[in-house]
Amino acid sequence: MLKNNKAVVRNVIALSLPIAVQNVFSTAVSSADVIMVGMNGQDSLSAVSLAGQVTFVLNLILLGLTIGTSLIVAQYFGKGDILMIERIQGYSIRIAFILSSMFFFGAVLFPGFVMKAFTLDTVLIEEGAAYLKIVGISYLFMGFAQVAETVMKAVKQVRISTMIGTTALILNVIFNWVFIFGLFGIPKMGVTGAALGTLLARMIESIWCFIHMRKPDGINVSSENLIHTDRELKQHFWHYTLPITLNGLSWGSAFATYSVILGHIGSDMVAANSIATIVRNFVLVGCNGIASGAGIYLGTLLGSGELKRAKSEAVVILQLTFILAIVGGSLVVLAKPFIANMTNLTGTAKTYLGQMLFINAVYILTKAYNCVFNNGILSAGGDTRFGLICDTIDMWCYSVPLGFIAAFVLHLPPMVVYLLISTDELVKLPVYYLRYKQGKWIRNITKEGAA
């Protein structure tokens, strides 16, 4: 069927590929600290990985906010209403700053307390707290940049968004190298150097986003739209965005709880999981790109009133997702020997890592479909509450309790615990598929279209 729908595939890939590339760079920015600090030893790697869970949860909350922003902006872009897009962008930036500030205060003022939630190892707590004190400042810039780049993608300015993400990665790696290992006369800073490198890269990323906004072809940001938002727009915005944002908080908190479980099992599990997660996230960027591209593409069709076309072309997107997921899972299996040899882990940790990679090869297939269903197809038509309900029940009523029982009640072997908590995506896949088949997502959510 893909051969008969080459135009659809080209259009979706044209949107998805730059987004996927940007996701690669975004993932690389967050992973660079873990990888480069890991060169100093397994304890540093584990400490930064656990501390990075705070960033991970914030990223997921902001992801929910930006997906909601994207789906609304895409439909108004299909309608051609730029003034409404500017108003939506301004309000979204304000909310992102409020959310980021909450994490900023927690990470900077109470880093030790935060680290104790993940591990009881005093070495990991001390190193992780030093990292959080500095990287927490970067949270103030993250929300602004992510909303700005999301709006760029939603209005099909993906090239500049990709350039900004690329620059952020390159600068992050350069700054890390200089500060972590002490080059050009700068003292060797270790984990604090990694945090400083990330902070500087995020600052430059935000400045570039702001400069582009002020250009004639940018989506302008004004103090009026940042400070004042009419009640009707707020209700419209939160009706579709709040479920996705809460979903990000729920899912991210649950996923961070996995790290709590693994952190109390031992440092070897934490280190192995750190590397496995990085590998999985890099492989999934293609599927995340398809999900984002699908949301923008289908949202534009729905916003312009082409409901039947959106329904038929969603089928093509799912077929494309299957191919990418198979390729991604295969890459994880094929890369296993190389990844194991490149890491500075103990023998036990390397054994865990090899088993985790095999589990993740299957996990990727289910995760890819759920991501495209929730963040792409369903969200394109504003069907966002279902994802919140489905993910919350799945994570907090199934996988998290299962993980705690397996680890601390039944005292099952570490890899059995990991396997059990990795079934969360498999359990909810048929639920998402049935929701997709119901077709409740096929609708125009712009104010006139929804009326």
Short mmCIF file of C-alpha atoms in Angstrom, two decimals:
data_model
loop_
_atom_site.label_atom_id
_atom_site.label_comp_id
_atom_site.label_asym_id
_atom_site.label_seq_id
_atom_site.Cartn_x
_atom_site.Cartn_y
_atom_site.Cartn_z
CA MET A 1 0.00 0.00 0.00
CA LEU A 2 2.94 2.35 0.56
CA LYS A 3 3.78 2.15 -3.15
CA ASN A 4 0.31 3.45 -3.99
CA ASN A 5 0.63 6.33 -1.55
CA LYS A 6 4.06 7.71 -2.37
CA ALA A 7 2.83 11.29 -2.11
CA VAL A 8 1.62 10.73 1.46
CA VAL A 9 4.87 9.04 2.43
CA ARG A 10 6.91 11.87 0.90
CA ASN A 11 4.87 14.54 2.67
CA VAL A 12 5.03 12.82 6.06
CA ILE A 13 8.75 12.10 5.74
CA ALA A 14 9.38 15.70 4.62
CA LEU A 15 7.90 16.82 7.95
CA SER A 16 9.17 13.93 10.05
CA LEU A 17 12.79 13.69 8.91
CA PRO A 18 13.89 17.15 10.11
CA ILE A 19 11.97 16.58 13.34
CA ALA A 20 13.66 13.20 13.77
CA VAL A 21 17.05 14.80 13.14
CA GLN A 22 16.27 17.44 15.73
CA ASN A 23 15.16 14.71 18.14
CA VAL A 24 18.51 13.00 17.57
CA PHE A 25 20.29 16.17 18.56
CA SER A 26 17.96 16.77 21.50
CA THR A 27 18.54 13.21 22.72
CA ALA A 28 22.25 13.59 22.13
CA VAL A 29 22.36 16.80 24.18
CA SER A 30 20.78 15.06 27.16
CA SER A 31 22.88 11.92 26.61
CA ALA A 32 26.19 13.70 26.10
CA ASP A 33 26.53 14.38 29.83
CA VAL A 34 26.01 10.72 30.71
CA ILE A 35 28.34 9.37 28.01
CA MET A 36 31.20 11.82 28.53
CA VAL A 37 31.03 11.77 32.34
CA GLY A 38 31.00 7.97 32.10
CA MET A 39 34.59 8.18 30.86
CA ASN A 40 35.51 9.12 34.43
CA GLY A 41 34.07 5.89 35.80
CA GLN A 42 30.87 3.96 36.51
CA ASP A 43 29.98 5.92 39.67
CA SER A 44 29.99 9.24 37.79
CA LEU A 45 27.93 7.70 35.01
CA SER A 46 25.36 6.32 37.46
CA ALA A 47 25.17 9.61 39.41
CA VAL A 48 24.53 11.76 36.34
CA SER A 49 22.09 9.20 34.96
CA LEU A 50 19.99 9.26 38.15
CA ALA A 51 20.18 13.05 38.43
CA GLY A 52 19.16 13.21 34.79
CA GLN A 53 15.82 11.65 35.68
CA VAL A 54 14.74 15.08 36.94
CA THR A 55 15.47 16.52 33.49
CA PHE A 56 13.73 13.53 31.95
CA VAL A 57 10.50 14.12 33.87
CA LEU A 58 10.55 17.84 33.05
CA ASN A 59 11.17 17.03 29.39
CA LEU A 60 8.14 14.74 29.33
CA ILE A 61 5.90 17.36 30.93
CA LEU A 62 7.13 19.93 28.41
CA LEU A 63 6.65 17.34 25.68
CA GLY A 64 3.00 17.07 26.66
CA LEU A 65 2.67 20.85 26.62
CA THR A 66 4.39 21.17 23.25
CA ILE A 67 2.41 18.32 21.65
CA GLY A 68 -0.78 20.05 22.74
CA THR A 69 0.54 23.36 21.43
CA SER A 70 1.59 21.70 18.16
CA LEU A 71 -1.77 20.08 17.47
CA ILE A 72 -3.64 23.38 17.98
CA VAL A 73 -1.10 25.41 16.01
CA ALA A 74 -1.10 22.89 13.14
CA GLN A 75 -4.87 23.14 12.73
CA TYR A 76 -4.82 26.95 12.85
CA PHE A 77 -1.94 26.91 10.36
CA GLY A 78 -4.11 24.80 8.05
CA LYS A 79 -6.73 27.49 8.50
CA GLY A 80 -4.19 30.30 7.92
CA ASP A 81 -4.76 32.14 11.23
CA ILE A 82 -1.27 33.45 12.16
CA LEU A 83 -2.51 35.90 14.80
CA MET A 84 -4.11 33.05 16.75
CA ILE A 85 -0.87 31.05 16.46
CA GLU A 86 1.07 33.97 18.00
CA ARG A 87 -1.38 34.14 20.89
CA ILE A 88 -1.16 30.39 21.47
CA GLN A 89 2.64 30.51 21.37
CA GLY A 90 2.81 33.34 23.92
CA TYR A 91 0.53 31.56 26.37
CA SER A 92 2.38 28.27 25.95
CA ILE A 93 5.73 29.93 26.67
CA ARG A 94 4.32 31.43 29.87
CA ILE A 95 3.09 28.02 31.08
CA ALA A 96 6.39 26.37 30.13
CA PHE A 97 8.31 28.92 32.19
CA ILE A 98 6.13 28.32 35.24
CA LEU A 99 6.59 24.55 34.99
CA SER A 100 10.34 24.83 34.41
CA SER A 101 10.71 27.19 37.39
CA MET A 102 9.23 24.57 39.72
CA PHE A 103 11.89 22.04 38.68
CA PHE A 104 14.56 24.75 38.82
CA PHE A 105 13.86 25.48 42.50
CA GLY A 106 13.79 21.80 43.43
CA ALA A 107 17.05 20.95 41.64
CA VAL A 108 19.02 24.03 42.73
CA LEU A 109 17.80 24.39 46.33
CA PHE A 110 17.27 20.74 47.35
CA PRO A 111 19.56 18.60 45.13
CA GLY A 112 20.58 16.19 47.90
CA PHE A 113 17.00 15.54 48.90
CA VAL A 114 16.09 14.88 45.25
CA MET A 115 18.98 12.41 44.82
CA LYS A 116 18.01 10.48 47.95
CA ALA A 117 14.74 9.59 46.23
CA PHE A 118 16.72 7.63 43.64
CA THR A 119 19.52 6.01 45.63
CA LEU A 120 20.98 5.52 49.11
CA ASP A 121 24.57 5.41 47.81
CA THR A 122 26.33 8.43 49.38
CA VAL A 123 28.83 8.74 46.51
CA LEU A 124 26.07 8.84 43.90
CA ILE A 125 24.06 11.32 46.01
CA GLU A 126 27.02 13.69 46.38
CA GLU A 127 27.99 13.66 42.69
CA GLY A 128 24.39 13.80 41.49
CA ALA A 129 23.61 16.79 43.76
CA ALA A 130 26.62 18.71 42.42
CA TYR A 131 25.35 18.10 38.89
CA LEU A 132 21.76 19.13 39.69
CA LYS A 133 22.75 22.46 41.29
CA ILE A 134 24.07 23.71 37.96
CA VAL A 135 22.02 21.86 35.36
CA GLY A 136 18.86 22.94 37.20
CA ILE A 137 19.49 26.52 36.01
CA SER A 138 19.18 25.31 32.41
CA TYR A 139 15.56 24.35 33.10
CA LEU A 140 14.65 28.06 32.94
CA PHE A 141 15.69 28.07 29.27
CA MET A 142 14.39 24.65 28.26
CA GLY A 143 10.70 25.49 28.26
CA PHE A 144 11.09 28.60 26.12
CA ALA A 145 13.25 26.85 23.52
CA GLN A 146 11.05 23.77 23.29
CA VAL A 147 7.86 25.76 22.75
CA ALA A 148 9.54 28.03 20.20
CA GLU A 149 10.95 25.11 18.22
CA THR A 150 7.64 23.25 18.39
CA VAL A 151 5.79 26.19 16.86
CA MET A 152 8.44 26.42 14.14
CA LYS A 153 7.81 22.79 13.23
CA ALA A 154 4.03 23.16 13.38
CA VAL A 155 4.16 26.01 10.84
CA LYS A 156 6.57 23.95 8.71
CA GLN A 157 9.71 25.93 9.49
CA VAL A 158 11.52 22.71 10.32
CA ARG A 159 14.85 23.66 8.73
CA ILE A 160 15.64 26.48 11.16
CA SER A 161 14.44 24.36 14.08
CA THR A 162 16.85 21.60 13.03
CA MET A 163 19.72 24.09 12.69
CA ILE A 164 19.12 25.34 16.22
CA GLY A 165 19.03 21.80 17.60
CA THR A 166 22.21 20.88 15.73
CA THR A 167 24.06 23.88 17.08
CA ALA A 168 22.92 23.12 20.62
CA LEU A 169 24.32 19.58 20.38
CA ILE A 170 27.66 20.63 18.93
CA LEU A 171 28.14 23.34 21.53
CA ASN A 172 27.08 21.00 24.34
CA VAL A 173 29.66 18.41 23.32
CA ILE A 174 32.40 21.05 22.93
CA PHE A 175 31.60 22.66 26.27
CA ASN A 176 31.44 19.24 27.95
CA TRP A 177 34.82 18.28 26.59
CA VAL A 178 36.39 21.51 27.79
CA PHE A 179 34.85 21.61 31.26
CA ILE A 180 34.74 17.90 32.14
CA PHE A 181 38.35 17.15 31.21
CA GLY A 182 39.85 20.62 31.76
CA LEU A 183 41.17 22.00 28.46
CA PHE A 184 42.65 25.39 27.48
CA GLY A 185 43.75 26.12 31.03
CA ILE A 186 40.30 25.52 32.54
CA PRO A 187 40.34 23.27 35.65
CA LYS A 188 39.02 19.72 35.30
CA MET A 189 35.44 19.89 36.63
CA GLY A 190 34.00 16.38 36.14
CA VAL A 191 30.23 16.16 36.66
CA THR A 192 29.87 19.89 37.37
CA GLY A 193 31.59 20.57 34.05
CA ALA A 194 28.98 18.48 32.27
CA ALA A 195 26.22 20.49 33.92
CA LEU A 196 27.87 23.79 33.01
CA GLY A 197 28.25 22.70 29.37
CA THR A 198 24.55 21.86 29.17
CA LEU A 199 23.59 25.18 30.75
CA LEU A 200 25.58 27.24 28.25
CA ALA A 201 24.24 25.25 25.29
CA ARG A 202 20.63 25.75 26.45
CA MET A 203 21.19 29.48 26.88
CA ILE A 204 22.52 29.88 23.35
CA GLU A 205 19.68 27.74 21.98
CA SER A 206 17.09 30.00 23.61
CA ILE A 207 18.77 33.18 22.38
CA TRP A 208 18.74 31.90 18.80
CA CYS A 209 15.07 30.96 19.07
CA PHE A 210 14.24 34.47 20.28
CA ILE A 211 16.19 36.09 17.45
CA HIS A 212 14.32 33.99 14.87
CA MET A 213 10.98 34.89 16.42
CA ARG A 214 11.70 38.58 15.83
CA LYS A 215 12.38 38.08 12.11
CA PRO A 216 9.66 38.80 9.51
CA ASP A 217 9.12 35.08 8.77
CA GLY A 218 9.13 34.07 12.44
CA ILE A 219 6.11 33.61 14.70
CA ASN A 220 6.40 36.78 16.74
CA VAL A 221 6.54 36.72 20.53
CA SER A 222 5.23 39.86 22.21
CA SER A 223 4.88 40.93 25.82
CA GLU A 224 1.15 41.31 25.21
CA ASN A 225 0.76 37.64 24.25
CA LEU A 226 3.09 36.52 27.04
CA ILE A 227 1.23 38.39 29.79
CA HIS A 228 -2.39 38.65 28.65
CA THR A 229 -4.55 35.77 27.43
CA ASP A 230 -8.31 35.93 27.08
CA ARG A 231 -10.41 33.40 28.94
CA GLU A 232 -11.80 31.77 25.82
CA LEU A 233 -8.33 31.01 24.46
CA LYS A 234 -7.22 29.57 27.81
CA GLN A 235 -10.19 27.22 27.89
CA HIS A 236 -9.61 26.17 24.29
CA PHE A 237 -5.88 25.66 24.93
CA TRP A 238 -6.21 23.62 28.11
CA HIS A 239 -9.08 21.52 26.82
CA TYR A 240 -6.64 19.79 24.48
CA THR A 241 -3.28 20.47 26.12
CA LEU A 242 -3.91 19.68 29.79
CA PRO A 243 -4.52 15.94 29.26
CA ILE A 244 -1.27 15.59 27.30
CA THR A 245 0.71 17.62 29.85
CA LEU A 246 -0.68 15.56 32.75
CA ASN A 247 0.04 12.45 30.71
CA GLY A 248 3.66 13.53 30.42
CA LEU A 249 3.83 14.11 34.18
CA SER A 250 2.17 10.76 34.93
CA TRP A 251 4.22 8.76 32.44
CA GLY A 252 7.48 10.56 33.26
CA SER A 253 7.05 10.14 37.01
CA ALA A 254 6.32 6.46 36.54
CA PHE A 255 9.34 6.01 34.32
CA ALA A 256 11.50 7.82 36.86
CA THR A 257 10.10 5.41 39.46
CA TYR A 258 11.61 2.60 37.40
CA SER A 259 14.97 4.25 38.05
CA VAL A 260 14.18 4.32 41.77
CA ILE A 261 13.51 0.57 41.66
CA LEU A 262 16.67 -0.16 39.67
CA GLY A 263 18.69 2.29 41.80
CA HIS A 264 17.86 0.37 44.95
CA ILE A 265 18.78 -2.92 43.26
CA GLY A 266 22.35 -1.80 42.67
CA SER A 267 24.83 0.41 40.80
CA ASP A 268 25.37 -2.22 38.08
CA MET A 269 21.68 -2.11 37.13
CA VAL A 270 21.72 1.70 37.11
CA ALA A 271 24.80 1.87 34.88
CA ALA A 272 23.51 -0.77 32.45
CA ASN A 273 20.10 0.86 32.28
CA SER A 274 21.72 4.24 31.58
CA ILE A 275 23.38 2.92 28.44
CA ALA A 276 20.37 0.85 27.36
CA THR A 277 18.09 3.86 27.70
CA ILE A 278 20.39 6.02 25.58
CA VAL A 279 20.48 3.37 22.85
CA ARG A 280 16.70 2.92 22.92
CA ASN A 281 16.05 6.67 22.82
CA PHE A 282 18.32 7.13 19.82
CA VAL A 283 16.58 4.33 17.93
CA LEU A 284 13.14 5.68 18.81
CA VAL A 285 13.81 9.16 17.46
CA GLY A 286 12.67 8.02 14.02
CA CYS A 287 9.34 6.84 15.39
CA ASN A 288 9.00 9.98 17.52
CA GLY A 289 9.68 12.01 14.39
CA ILE A 290 6.94 10.14 12.51
CA ALA A 291 4.56 10.75 15.41
CA SER A 292 5.27 14.50 15.43
CA GLY A 293 5.17 14.70 11.65
CA ALA A 294 1.93 12.73 11.55
CA GLY A 295 0.36 15.04 14.12
CA ILE A 296 1.27 18.13 12.10
CA TYR A 297 0.30 16.57 8.75
CA LEU A 298 -3.02 15.14 9.89
CA GLY A 299 -3.76 18.22 12.01
CA THR A 300 -3.34 20.45 8.98
CA LEU A 301 -5.74 18.25 6.98
CA LEU A 302 -8.30 18.21 9.78
CA GLY A 303 -8.01 21.96 10.28
CA SER A 304 -8.71 22.53 6.58
CA GLY A 305 -11.77 20.23 6.73
CA GLU A 306 -10.33 17.21 4.86
CA LEU A 307 -11.55 14.63 7.38
CA LYS A 308 -11.90 11.63 5.04
CA ARG A 309 -8.47 12.17 3.62
CA ALA A 310 -6.95 12.33 7.12
CA LYS A 311 -8.61 9.01 8.02
CA SER A 312 -7.28 7.17 4.95
CA GLU A 313 -3.79 8.60 5.18
CA ALA A 314 -3.45 7.64 8.86
CA VAL A 315 -3.36 4.02 7.65
CA VAL A 316 -0.31 4.79 5.51
CA ILE A 317 1.42 6.41 8.49
CA LEU A 318 0.90 3.26 10.58
CA GLN A 319 2.42 1.11 7.85
CA LEU A 320 5.43 3.40 7.72
CA THR A 321 5.71 3.14 11.52
CA PHE A 322 5.85 -0.66 11.33
CA ILE A 323 8.77 -0.58 8.89
CA LEU A 324 10.71 1.92 11.01
CA ALA A 325 10.09 -0.05 14.20
CA ILE A 326 11.36 -3.30 12.65
CA VAL A 327 14.47 -1.54 11.37
CA GLY A 328 15.03 0.09 14.75
CA GLY A 329 14.70 -3.12 16.72
CA SER A 330 17.08 -4.88 14.34
CA LEU A 331 19.67 -2.12 14.76
CA VAL A 332 19.64 -2.58 18.53
CA VAL A 333 20.35 -6.30 18.18
CA LEU A 334 23.07 -5.77 15.57
CA ALA A 335 24.74 -3.02 17.61
CA LYS A 336 24.85 -5.06 20.82
CA PRO A 337 28.47 -6.32 20.51
CA PHE A 338 29.80 -2.85 19.64
CA ILE A 339 27.95 -1.11 22.48
CA ALA A 340 29.18 -3.61 25.06
CA ASN A 341 32.80 -3.13 23.99
CA MET A 342 32.56 0.68 23.99
CA THR A 343 31.33 0.99 27.57
CA ASN A 344 33.47 1.23 30.71
CA LEU A 345 31.30 -1.05 32.87
CA THR A 346 31.88 -3.91 35.28
CA GLY A 347 31.41 -7.47 34.01
CA THR A 348 28.05 -7.76 35.77
CA ALA A 349 26.83 -4.47 34.34
CA LYS A 350 27.86 -5.53 30.83
CA THR A 351 25.90 -8.76 31.22
CA TYR A 352 22.84 -6.79 32.30
CA LEU A 353 23.33 -4.41 29.38
CA GLY A 354 23.35 -7.20 26.80
CA GLN A 355 20.09 -8.64 28.15
CA MET A 356 18.49 -5.18 28.34
CA LEU A 357 19.27 -4.51 24.69
CA PHE A 358 17.47 -7.67 23.59
CA ILE A 359 14.43 -6.72 25.66
CA ASN A 360 14.47 -3.21 24.18
CA ALA A 361 14.54 -4.56 20.63
CA VAL A 362 11.00 -5.87 21.22
CA TYR A 363 10.00 -2.90 23.37
CA ILE A 364 10.74 -0.54 20.48
CA LEU A 365 8.07 -2.12 18.26
CA THR A 366 5.28 -1.59 20.79
CA LYS A 367 6.54 1.82 21.87
CA ALA A 368 6.69 3.06 18.28
CA TYR A 369 3.05 2.22 17.62
CA ASN A 370 1.82 3.69 20.91
CA CYS A 371 3.78 6.87 20.30
CA VAL A 372 2.29 7.35 16.83
CA PHE A 373 -1.21 6.57 18.11
CA ASN A 374 -1.06 8.88 21.13
CA ASN A 375 1.28 11.71 20.11
CA GLY A 376 0.43 11.66 16.42
CA ILE A 377 -2.90 10.37 15.16
CA LEU A 378 -5.16 10.78 18.19
CA SER A 379 -3.62 14.10 19.21
CA ALA A 380 -4.02 15.51 15.69
CA GLY A 381 -7.78 15.52 16.23
CA GLY A 382 -7.69 16.62 19.87
CA ASP A 383 -8.39 13.17 21.34
CA THR A 384 -5.92 13.79 24.18
CA ARG A 385 -7.83 12.72 27.30
CA PHE A 386 -7.79 9.10 26.28
CA GLY A 387 -3.99 8.99 26.32
CA LEU A 388 -3.92 10.41 29.85
CA ILE A 389 -6.37 7.81 31.13
CA CYS A 390 -4.75 4.91 29.31
CA ASP A 391 -1.17 5.71 30.28
CA THR A 392 -1.98 6.54 33.91
CA ILE A 393 -3.83 3.28 34.46
CA ASP A 394 -1.16 1.29 32.65
CA MET A 395 1.81 2.82 34.49
CA TRP A 396 0.45 3.35 38.01
CA CYS A 397 -1.97 0.44 38.29
CA TYR A 398 0.11 -2.12 36.43
CA SER A 399 3.82 -1.61 35.71
CA VAL A 400 4.96 0.42 38.76
CA PRO A 401 3.23 -1.84 41.34
CA LEU A 402 4.45 -4.87 39.41
CA GLY A 403 8.02 -3.57 39.56
CA PHE A 404 7.91 -2.87 43.31
CA ILE A 405 6.37 -6.26 44.07
CA ALA A 406 8.86 -8.09 41.86
CA ALA A 407 11.88 -6.28 43.33
CA PHE A 408 11.06 -5.76 47.01
CA VAL A 409 8.43 -8.37 47.86
CA LEU A 410 9.25 -11.37 45.69
CA HIS A 411 12.95 -10.43 45.38
CA LEU A 412 13.09 -11.69 41.82
CA PRO A 413 16.36 -11.57 39.85
CA PRO A 414 17.22 -8.06 38.59
CA MET A 415 16.67 -8.86 34.91
CA VAL A 416 13.28 -10.42 35.61
CA VAL A 417 12.27 -7.15 37.30
CA TYR A 418 13.49 -5.20 34.28
CA LEU A 419 11.59 -7.47 31.89
CA LEU A 420 8.36 -7.09 33.84
CA ILE A 421 8.42 -3.29 33.95
CA SER A 422 9.23 -3.26 30.24
CA THR A 423 5.85 -4.81 29.39
CA ASP A 424 4.00 -1.52 29.97
CA GLU A 425 3.88 -0.62 26.26
CA LEU A 426 2.78 -4.12 25.21
CA VAL A 427 -0.20 -4.06 27.58
CA LYS A 428 -1.67 -0.81 26.27
CA LEU A 429 -1.05 -1.38 22.54
CA PRO A 430 -4.39 -3.12 21.82
CA VAL A 431 -6.22 -0.41 23.80
CA TYR A 432 -4.73 2.35 21.65
CA TYR A 433 -5.52 0.40 18.48
CA LEU A 434 -9.18 0.04 19.41
CA ARG A 435 -9.40 3.76 20.17
CA TYR A 436 -7.87 4.58 16.81
CA LYS A 437 -10.38 2.34 15.01
CA GLN A 438 -13.29 4.13 16.73
CA GLY A 439 -12.37 7.26 14.76
CA LYS A 440 -13.20 9.80 17.48
CA TRP A 441 -10.01 11.66 16.60
CA ILE A 442 -11.27 12.58 13.11
CA ARG A 443 -12.48 16.15 13.72
CA ASN A 444 -11.68 19.84 13.23
CA ILE A 445 -10.84 21.45 16.59
CA THR A 446 -10.44 25.06 15.47
CA LYS A 447 -13.08 27.27 17.08
CA GLU A 448 -15.23 27.53 13.97
CA GLY A 449 -14.58 23.94 12.96
CA ALA A 450 -15.53 22.58 16.37
CA ALA A 451 -18.64 24.70 16.58
#
